XYZ file of C-alpha atoms in Angstrom:
639
model
C -32.372 -8.714 12.930
C -32.955 -8.472 16.687
C -36.722 -8.802 16.116
C -36.177 -12.002 14.115
C -34.001 -13.426 16.879
C -36.634 -12.528 19.462
C -39.301 -14.194 17.319
C -37.304 -17.440 17.262
C -36.833 -17.389 21.003
C -40.581 -16.855 21.555
C -41.419 -19.751 19.269
C -38.949 -21.898 21.174
C -40.915 -21.226 24.375
C -44.130 -22.135 22.561
C -42.572 -25.470 21.599
C -41.612 -26.109 25.218
C -45.138 -25.341 26.419
C -46.671 -27.636 23.782
C -44.364 -30.461 24.814
C -45.135 -29.964 28.489
C -48.879 -30.068 27.750
C -48.341 -33.276 25.786
C -49.755 -31.743 22.598
C -47.349 -33.366 20.122
C -49.358 -32.231 17.099
C -48.348 -28.590 17.689
C -44.619 -29.366 17.277
C -43.696 -28.492 13.638
C -40.510 -30.564 13.355
C -39.476 -33.801 14.992
C -36.505 -36.105 15.170
C -36.638 -39.900 14.878
C -34.384 -42.833 14.070
C -31.656 -41.233 16.145
C -30.857 -42.509 19.603
C -31.790 -39.502 21.740
C -29.901 -40.864 24.723
C -26.761 -41.248 22.618
C -27.019 -37.718 21.200
C -27.570 -36.169 24.628
C -24.664 -38.164 26.041
C -22.437 -36.964 23.209
C -23.525 -33.344 23.713
C -22.982 -33.566 27.463
C -19.469 -35.002 27.062
C -18.426 -32.330 24.545
C -19.949 -29.525 26.613
C -18.084 -30.644 29.727
C -14.863 -30.222 27.724
C -15.567 -27.005 25.800
C -18.188 -25.314 28.039
C -20.520 -24.071 25.312
C -22.522 -20.942 26.051
C -24.834 -21.061 23.017
C -26.624 -23.821 21.069
C -27.911 -23.198 17.529
C -30.221 -25.772 15.899
C -30.833 -25.916 12.122
C -33.710 -28.336 11.465
C -34.525 -29.509 7.942
C -37.996 -28.934 6.515
C -37.911 -32.513 5.191
C -38.128 -33.867 8.726
C -41.842 -34.198 9.415
C -41.739 -36.791 12.168
C -44.300 -36.202 14.874
C -44.132 -38.741 17.638
C -43.147 -39.031 21.257
C -39.408 -39.237 20.481
C -39.499 -35.510 19.820
C -40.959 -34.946 23.272
C -38.209 -36.983 24.863
C -35.382 -35.268 22.960
C -36.359 -31.638 23.589
C -37.269 -32.188 27.236
C -34.086 -34.178 27.713
C -32.001 -31.436 26.106
C -33.498 -28.602 28.155
C -33.245 -30.643 31.352
C -29.581 -31.376 30.593
C -28.745 -27.755 29.693
C -31.368 -25.689 31.514
C -29.443 -22.405 31.502
C -27.865 -22.505 28.022
C -29.328 -20.077 25.453
C -30.434 -21.883 22.313
C -31.843 -20.921 18.952
C -33.981 -23.018 16.598
C -33.847 -22.089 12.890
C -35.877 -23.679 10.095
C -36.716 -22.853 6.507
C -39.880 -21.155 7.708
C -38.128 -17.803 7.491
C -37.444 -16.000 4.243
C -33.809 -14.982 4.728
C -30.924 -16.531 6.625
C -29.854 -14.930 9.869
C -26.231 -13.686 9.960
C -25.262 -15.353 13.190
C -21.944 -13.494 13.336
C -23.837 -10.396 14.494
C -25.131 -11.718 17.795
C -23.629 -15.128 18.579
C -20.722 -15.242 20.999
C -18.265 -18.031 21.509
C -17.970 -20.765 22.563
C -21.017 -21.990 20.672
C -22.141 -25.335 19.293
C -24.064 -25.659 16.035
C -26.283 -28.676 15.308
C -27.572 -29.162 11.743
C -30.316 -31.764 11.256
C -30.213 -32.742 7.604
C -31.220 -35.524 5.234
C -28.672 -35.147 2.429
C -26.155 -32.839 0.846
C -28.815 -31.129 -1.273
C -31.066 -30.454 1.721
C -32.095 -26.753 1.693
C -31.166 -26.444 5.363
C -27.523 -26.974 4.402
C -27.338 -23.865 2.266
C -29.322 -21.921 4.852
C -26.803 -22.869 7.529
C -23.860 -21.995 5.256
C -25.243 -18.534 4.544
C -26.190 -17.647 8.095
C -22.885 -18.945 9.500
C -20.760 -17.082 6.974
C -17.704 -15.720 8.708
C -17.974 -18.083 11.698
C -17.983 -21.500 10.048
C -15.066 -22.403 12.256
C -17.592 -22.866 15.057
C -17.811 -26.438 16.320
C -20.593 -28.115 14.330
C -22.411 -31.440 14.605
C -24.299 -32.716 11.542
C -27.114 -35.073 12.508
C -27.765 -37.057 9.321
C -31.015 -38.867 8.527
C -30.016 -41.063 5.570
C -32.305 -42.182 2.767
C -34.611 -45.190 3.175
C -32.511 -47.321 0.822
C -29.362 -46.849 2.890
C -30.725 -47.114 6.418
C -30.111 -50.868 6.545
C -26.490 -50.390 5.491
C -25.330 -53.423 7.463
C -27.648 -55.806 5.581
C -26.041 -55.741 2.116
C -23.115 -54.190 0.293
C -25.278 -52.017 -1.955
C -26.890 -50.230 0.987
C -23.523 -49.889 2.673
C -22.003 -48.340 -0.449
C -24.871 -45.883 -0.740
C -24.623 -45.022 2.958
C -20.873 -44.439 2.632
C -21.456 -42.256 -0.420
C -23.931 -40.107 1.502
C -21.423 -39.627 4.314
C -18.722 -38.697 1.791
C -21.042 -36.268 0.008
C -21.798 -34.541 3.281
C -18.107 -34.169 4.085
C -17.306 -32.979 0.552
C -19.847 -30.221 1.067
C -18.502 -29.538 4.562
C -14.948 -29.106 3.217
C -16.064 -26.972 0.268
C -17.876 -24.621 2.653
C -14.950 -24.739 5.123
C -16.812 -26.087 8.164
C -13.445 -27.031 9.609
C -14.681 -28.324 13.003
C -17.375 -30.794 11.948
C -18.655 -34.163 13.240
C -21.327 -36.337 11.610
C -23.710 -38.319 13.848
C -26.184 -40.614 12.166
C -28.369 -43.687 12.781
C -27.261 -46.630 14.892
C -24.927 -44.404 16.934
C -22.469 -43.975 14.058
C -19.967 -41.153 14.389
C -17.700 -39.962 11.571
C -14.813 -37.486 11.658
C -12.917 -35.741 8.877
C -9.136 -35.740 8.724
C -8.441 -32.942 6.236
C -4.697 -33.368 5.767
C -2.893 -34.164 3.572
C -6.137 -34.935 1.675
C -9.680 -34.973 3.137
C -10.499 -38.451 4.456
C -13.498 -39.769 6.417
C -12.730 -41.664 9.629
C -15.311 -43.881 11.353
C -14.952 -43.653 15.151
C -18.218 -45.432 16.002
C -18.025 -47.131 19.393
C -14.528 -45.802 20.111
C -15.010 -42.064 20.327
C -14.062 -39.736 23.140
C -14.868 -36.058 23.582
C -11.148 -35.258 23.248
C -11.170 -36.809 19.742
C -13.578 -34.209 18.399
C -12.576 -30.834 16.964
C -8.846 -31.472 16.899
C -6.694 -28.653 15.485
C -5.181 -30.535 12.590
C -3.744 -27.303 11.165
C -0.679 -27.541 13.400
C 0.543 -30.300 11.121
C -0.954 -30.393 7.623
C 1.172 -33.423 6.662
C 2.328 -31.928 3.362
C -1.049 -30.492 2.332
C -0.753 -28.926 -1.142
C -1.473 -25.202 -1.384
C -1.944 -24.227 -5.028
C -1.109 -20.678 -6.094
C 0.446 -18.920 -9.086
C 3.828 -17.266 -8.540
C 4.157 -14.209 -10.746
C 6.575 -11.295 -10.910
C 5.699 -8.683 -8.288
C 8.904 -7.033 -7.096
C 9.611 -6.627 -4.186
C 6.785 -8.744 -2.755
C 7.145 -11.894 -4.842
C 9.667 -12.911 -7.479
C 11.361 -16.177 -8.326
C 14.503 -17.429 -9.991
C 15.790 -20.548 -11.714
C 18.478 -21.029 -9.087
C 18.639 -20.758 -5.283
C 20.237 -17.753 -3.673
C 22.687 -19.903 -1.728
C 23.880 -23.452 -1.441
C 22.286 -24.402 1.865
C 18.783 -23.024 1.252
C 16.995 -24.464 -1.798
C 14.608 -21.585 -2.149
C 13.460 -20.438 -5.581
C 10.824 -17.966 -4.384
C 11.872 -14.616 -2.948
C 10.408 -11.330 -1.821
C 8.762 -9.964 1.303
C 5.400 -11.714 0.880
C 7.062 -14.759 -0.688
C 9.349 -15.358 2.283
C 6.453 -14.869 4.696
C 4.279 -17.334 2.792
C 7.040 -19.948 2.574
C 7.673 -19.548 6.286
C 3.977 -20.143 6.956
C 3.973 -23.343 4.866
C 6.979 -24.580 6.807
C 5.214 -23.622 10.054
C 2.194 -25.841 9.260
C 4.093 -28.498 7.262
C 2.378 -27.757 3.945
C 3.630 -27.884 0.352
C 3.626 -25.127 -2.264
C 2.360 -25.977 -5.761
C 3.115 -23.394 -8.454
C 0.337 -23.193 -11.061
C 2.035 -20.577 -13.231
C 2.619 -23.149 -15.986
C -1.131 -23.221 -16.650
C -1.376 -19.437 -17.068
C -0.968 -17.509 -20.313
C 0.394 -14.315 -18.712
C 3.603 -13.815 -16.791
C 2.690 -10.564 -15.023
C 0.505 -10.018 -11.996
C -3.136 -9.056 -12.485
C -4.411 -8.968 -8.919
C -7.997 -8.255 -9.982
C -8.220 -11.487 -11.960
C -6.548 -13.500 -9.216
C -8.928 -12.165 -6.577
C -11.862 -13.268 -8.717
C -10.360 -16.766 -8.943
C -10.074 -16.864 -5.151
C -13.695 -15.720 -4.818
C -14.772 -18.530 -7.178
C -12.859 -21.114 -5.144
C -10.243 -21.907 -7.793
C -7.528 -20.990 -5.287
C -7.745 -21.167 -1.507
C -5.240 -18.362 -1.129
C -2.421 -16.631 -3.001
C 1.239 -16.123 -2.338
C 0.662 -12.610 -3.687
C -0.409 -10.188 -0.988
C -2.250 -7.056 -1.988
C -3.268 -3.657 -0.687
C -7.002 -3.683 -0.037
C -7.981 -0.806 -2.327
C -11.321 -2.301 -3.331
C -14.127 -4.136 -1.534
C -16.039 -5.382 -4.562
C -14.368 -8.802 -4.438
C -16.173 -11.267 -2.217
C -13.041 -12.711 -0.631
C -11.836 -13.001 2.892
C -8.326 -12.108 3.940
C -5.788 -13.061 6.537
C -4.326 -11.059 9.371
C -2.790 -7.778 8.103
C 0.924 -7.994 7.432
C 1.115 -4.203 7.199
C -0.846 -0.973 6.960
C 0.124 0.993 3.862
C -0.563 4.277 2.154
C -0.652 4.478 -1.628
C 1.163 7.675 -2.600
C 2.343 9.296 -5.800
C 6.070 8.841 -6.364
C 7.634 11.824 -8.128
C 11.124 12.685 -9.381
C 13.453 14.086 -6.759
C 14.818 17.434 -7.868
C 18.267 16.930 -6.402
C 20.051 19.806 -8.169
C 19.599 23.547 -8.166
C 20.611 25.722 -11.127
C 24.043 27.268 -10.546
C 22.776 30.743 -11.355
C 20.699 30.583 -8.179
C 23.841 30.619 -6.016
C 24.570 34.305 -6.602
C 20.956 35.317 -6.162
C 19.986 33.091 -3.236
C 23.072 33.837 -1.156
C 21.137 36.776 0.303
C 17.433 37.257 0.829
C 15.400 39.402 -1.514
C 14.969 42.308 0.916
C 18.749 42.370 1.483
C 19.354 42.691 -2.251
C 16.843 45.548 -2.437
C 18.589 47.289 0.474
C 22.007 46.898 -1.194
C 20.695 48.392 -4.455
C 19.185 51.298 -2.513
C 22.469 51.883 -0.674
C 24.373 51.817 -3.970
C 22.197 54.541 -5.443
C 22.249 56.514 -2.185
C 26.048 56.363 -1.933
C 26.439 57.305 -5.593
C 24.260 60.337 -5.024
C 26.221 61.263 -1.867
C 29.551 61.052 -3.713
C 28.207 63.137 -6.555
C 26.883 65.831 -4.216
C 29.991 65.923 -2.029
C 32.515 65.758 -4.870
C 34.744 68.909 -4.967
C 35.760 68.305 -8.549
C 34.161 70.219 -11.347
C 32.477 69.269 -13.552
C 30.892 66.491 -11.434
C 30.269 63.099 -13.135
C 27.405 60.929 -11.824
C 28.529 57.845 -13.766
C 31.924 58.046 -12.062
C 30.192 58.418 -8.683
C 28.013 55.353 -9.406
C 31.025 53.240 -10.367
C 32.827 54.433 -7.257
C 29.832 53.410 -5.144
C 29.901 49.871 -6.547
C 33.655 49.627 -5.991
C 33.251 50.804 -2.428
C 30.509 48.296 -1.562
C 32.626 45.455 -2.929
C 35.704 46.729 -1.112
C 37.502 47.653 -4.316
C 38.252 51.306 -3.559
C 41.028 52.846 -5.711
C 44.070 54.204 -3.862
C 43.824 57.721 -5.290
C 40.840 58.340 -3.018
C 43.241 58.782 -0.095
C 44.858 61.719 -1.949
C 41.659 63.715 -2.228
C 42.178 67.317 -1.109
C 39.367 67.453 1.484
C 39.091 65.626 4.802
C 35.381 65.345 4.294
C 35.847 63.076 1.241
C 38.525 61.040 3.017
C 36.215 60.417 5.978
C 33.356 59.466 3.646
C 35.477 56.933 1.775
C 36.842 55.401 4.996
C 33.257 54.858 6.270
C 32.232 53.393 2.947
C 35.271 51.103 2.928
C 34.299 49.687 6.325
C 30.754 49.087 5.062
C 32.200 47.435 1.953
C 34.262 45.055 4.058
C 31.179 43.961 6.045
C 28.962 43.588 2.989
C 31.475 41.733 0.828
C 32.553 39.374 3.635
C 28.947 38.531 4.394
C 28.227 37.810 0.764
C 31.400 35.789 0.176
C 30.806 33.655 3.289
C 27.285 32.902 2.154
C 28.523 32.060 -1.324
C 31.071 29.662 0.156
C 28.395 27.875 2.159
C 26.234 27.519 -0.943
C 29.099 26.038 -2.933
C 29.487 23.349 -0.269
C 25.732 22.803 0.270
C 23.288 23.318 -2.564
C 20.337 25.566 -1.778
C 17.033 23.829 -1.145
C 14.785 23.562 -4.149
C 11.022 23.324 -4.188
C 9.974 19.701 -4.674
C 6.890 18.386 -6.431
C 4.656 17.605 -3.491
C 1.022 18.586 -4.087
C -1.641 18.234 -6.754
C -0.970 21.782 -7.962
C 2.747 21.025 -8.269
C 1.986 18.035 -10.499
C -0.220 20.137 -12.746
C 2.351 22.956 -12.966
C 5.167 20.513 -13.753
C 3.007 18.765 -16.402
C 3.980 15.442 -14.843
C 2.322 12.320 -16.245
C 1.134 9.894 -13.556
C 0.943 6.136 -14.132
C -1.542 4.158 -12.043
C -3.892 1.182 -12.139
C -7.556 1.475 -13.050
C -8.659 0.721 -9.457
C -6.553 3.574 -8.153
C -7.949 6.002 -10.714
C -11.530 4.986 -9.887
C -10.899 5.682 -6.225
C -9.419 9.129 -6.947
C -12.343 10.058 -9.185
C -14.608 9.701 -6.151
C -12.874 12.709 -4.533
C -13.187 15.561 -7.085
C -12.349 18.226 -4.506
C -9.053 16.594 -3.643
C -8.255 15.582 -7.235
C -9.594 18.211 -9.658
C -10.086 17.531 -13.394
C -6.818 19.313 -14.229
C -4.967 16.705 -12.167
C -6.939 13.736 -13.464
C -5.996 14.723 -17.027
C -2.394 14.022 -16.061
C -3.240 10.390 -15.174
C -2.484 7.479 -17.519
C -4.091 4.115 -16.695
C -1.697 1.217 -17.339
C -1.441 -2.496 -16.572
C 0.598 -4.035 -13.804
C 3.484 -5.059 -16.075
C 3.896 -1.443 -17.225
C 4.104 -0.370 -13.581
C 6.838 -2.944 -12.987
C 8.811 -1.554 -15.917
C 8.872 1.834 -14.161
C 9.884 0.553 -10.764
C 13.145 2.518 -11.190
C 11.842 5.891 -12.412
C 15.021 7.247 -14.009
C 12.793 8.953 -16.568
C 12.010 12.106 -14.593
C 9.054 13.025 -16.780
C 6.877 10.400 -15.070
C 5.480 9.749 -11.653
C 3.530 6.714 -10.487
C 1.637 5.302 -7.551
C 3.488 3.187 -5.051
C 2.541 1.680 -1.703
C 4.603 2.287 1.404
C 5.953 -1.283 1.520
C 7.338 -0.953 -1.997
C 8.669 2.493 -1.103
C 10.717 0.963 1.718
C 12.282 -1.384 -0.796
C 12.998 1.389 -3.308
C 14.319 3.559 -0.514
C 16.887 0.886 0.277
C 18.005 1.068 -3.331
C 18.174 4.854 -3.134
C 20.418 4.696 -0.061
C 23.236 3.451 -2.276
C 23.010 6.377 -4.698
C 25.018 9.575 -4.465
C 21.964 11.632 -5.355
C 18.346 10.570 -4.718
C 16.227 9.985 -7.790
C 12.661 9.859 -6.461
C 10.583 10.623 -3.424
C 7.056 10.201 -2.087
C 4.750 13.186 -2.341
C 1.881 14.180 -0.036
C -0.664 12.971 -2.627
C -1.741 9.834 -0.793
C -4.725 7.512 -0.409
C -5.196 5.263 2.555
C -4.300 3.772 4.849
C -5.127 0.297 3.542
C -4.493 -3.124 4.977
C -1.853 -5.227 3.249
C -3.169 -8.790 3.381
C -3.193 -12.228 1.790
C -6.499 -12.980 0.026
C -8.343 -16.091 1.157
C -11.382 -18.103 0.358
C -14.347 -17.351 2.607
C -14.012 -19.074 6.010
C -10.705 -20.599 4.901
C -9.192 -23.287 7.091
C -5.841 -21.508 6.566
C -6.933 -18.299 8.217
C -6.484 -19.252 11.863
C -2.981 -20.796 11.545
C -1.840 -17.986 9.234
C -3.052 -15.364 11.707
C -1.093 -17.087 14.431
C 2.018 -17.296 12.286
C 1.872 -13.655 11.088
C 1.604 -12.426 14.667
C 4.611 -14.552 15.642
C 6.605 -13.273 12.652
C 5.814 -9.641 13.453
C 6.650 -9.995 17.137
C 9.930 -11.747 16.323
C 10.999 -9.024 13.864
C 10.982 -11.378 10.875
C 8.999 -8.932 8.741
C 11.737 -6.301 8.899
C 14.344 -8.977 8.249
C 12.545 -10.209 5.140
C 12.156 -6.669 3.820
C 15.919 -6.205 3.921
C 16.521 -9.704 2.615
C 14.208 -9.143 -0.366
C 16.342 -6.243 -1.519
C 19.621 -8.136 -1.346
C 18.093 -11.189 -3.006
C 16.939 -8.977 -5.875
C 20.457 -7.567 -6.141
C 21.965 -11.059 -6.068
C 19.610 -12.279 -8.795
C 20.223 -9.247 -10.991
C 16.695 -7.903 -10.637
C 18.095 -4.641 -9.281
C 21.421 -2.950 -9.960
C 23.144 -1.020 -7.210
C 25.103 1.996 -8.386
C 28.468 2.115 -6.662
C 29.367 5.360 -4.936
C 32.641 6.868 -6.195
C 34.202 8.987 -3.453
C 37.157 10.207 -5.518
C 37.318 14.003 -5.898
C 36.216 15.326 -9.253
C 37.845 18.239 -11.057
C 35.685 21.283 -11.572
C 34.341 21.693 -15.081
C 33.252 24.802 -16.958
C 29.655 24.094 -15.956
C 30.622 24.910 -12.367
C 31.455 28.460 -13.511
C 28.463 28.712 -15.830
C 26.782 31.464 -13.830
C 29.974 33.525 -13.751
C 30.546 33.083 -17.483
C 26.976 34.068 -18.281
C 27.248 37.195 -16.108
C 30.607 38.100 -17.653
C 29.276 37.670 -21.199
C 26.218 39.748 -20.407
C 28.473 42.448 -18.943
C 30.648 42.473 -22.048
C 27.629 43.005 -24.247
C 26.327 45.857 -22.065
C 29.746 47.485 -21.771
C 30.273 47.266 -25.529
C 26.949 48.925 -26.181
C 27.707 51.619 -23.594
C 31.110 52.216 -25.138
C 29.637 52.534 -28.630
C 26.978 54.965 -27.392
C 29.544 57.094 -25.552
C 31.814 57.271 -28.600
C 28.902 58.146 -30.807
C 27.822 60.870 -28.396
C 31.392 62.208 -28.218
C 31.570 62.371 -31.994
C 28.244 64.141 -32.138
C 29.263 66.686 -29.503
C 32.632 67.322 -31.233
C 30.994 67.912 -34.575
C 28.577 70.422 -33.018
C 31.412 72.473 -31.526
C 33.661 72.405 -34.658
C 33.349 75.244 -37.234
C 31.110 74.522 -40.156
C 33.392 74.163 -43.208
C 31.589 73.122 -46.327
C 33.553 70.181 -47.642
C 32.437 67.666 -50.112
C 33.167 64.195 -48.912
C 31.961 60.823 -49.930
C 29.023 59.438 -47.972
C 29.809 56.294 -46.118
C 27.492 53.555 -45.117
C 26.437 52.926 -41.528
C 28.615 49.821 -41.338
C 31.717 51.717 -42.478
C 31.074 54.536 -40.028
C 30.511 52.023 -37.171
C 33.743 50.223 -38.080
C 35.536 53.563 -38.107
C 34.062 54.339 -34.716
């Protein structure tokens, strides 16, 4: 690209040398029928006002006029602006030059053309893509039949049609600072608002009249856009939210867009009546903007994809797209008894129980010694439930041992009870679904759009196949149906701006329902889509910056939530602070432990009785008696 620019500059010097030598035949393009003095005077007056640093010339290949007027114009131009860099571009080159890469502002563009369908017009549009807001002068050489436009009405009508065609093309390509200069010192301006209109300022122009910023007052200019359901960004109702503000469009992006229209005095036109769907399909709408059906949309979007050839306004936010998962806000009650102490503490207590039981059994003066009784005594001691008969033991050694164990039991039981009390008032923390592995282990289905899935598939290390099998691709209206994920078997993608809205809803709940995980993509700009080189971009950028600095964005985010509540789009669950009586579920862990203990104690009792019967029968004399055999059930019932 730099070599091509250097080539143009070298050829420009060759043109200057040819003109200075008087060799007119070496000049490839030439300009005639235009008053050179008038054009130079116009350029000088505008440059004195705007102080241009660059001049770019686009010269049509249809202009093959080789006479001395060319010599006068180029020498006059370079004598008037001897130090200004300038660039001459013709159709001689195969591809257009993207001027945005090396042209600084302020710059003036001059396009020498013969008609709307002149190839130089499309060349200029392509090379100036992204900077068509540069101040541009179209020098028009009309057709032979319309050059004598002041002689008859037919020529005048044709001349007027050519001017209108040029400005129709100018407006379609969004050359928003354009002036047309043509034969007989005619100058035409375009007033774009409220509808594009051509104004003839011939003979009465001033440099201050050119390149006026009409966007400060668009005089009711109609901005056409569909308004679809996209909570919390855009949603509408059949009635206003209050009596003094007749506003039927709500939401964060909706309020911002309506404020912008009021800022520039424009009018919103809803085209939803012409659409067959009532839910938002941002992919389709972006394609319509790229095709020029819509200049912009009231629906902002997170820039997840770059395949759409659309421009966008100033970012209204920078968002991450994260997976929203159910919030596990309860812990099983049986964890209270286990999690009151750490695992190593429980192991130490079990070891001490066995050690104390062994010590009691060894030190016991009673004969025969019973290990089961010593084990039960150890448990009673550690829980500070020592029987009173211990104090009547005949040896001081046993009394001292039980006193030491009682003190240890007090410390252990108090520590455990205090921890249990704290857990009953504050539930123990539970592991939340937060990573890709957690989603796979929980078998959680994830809802997302096709664009989001395609982006995740490009990162197989971060999102393995086991995770991608949990993903379900759905449409936008299905995502809206799950905006309140009370079904805890699902998760779904959500951007940070929508999360702020849902978080406001969650603030009014006793227990949180959902949360954002660490499975995120981004950050992405949150923007309004726009047609390429849109005339709305500059005023919208100015307005968005004002709104952000004034804190209006945060205000509209809060307002969107309350408007949704007022319109019934969202229901707020009231918090009931009345105390609730404890139910049997509160004691579920205790009941389960008690039932399990009953079963074990019953089995132990049956085994002991059976063993006692067996031992008694072995010690009794063997007397041969004939007795009726009984079944196992009868003998167990007898036992």
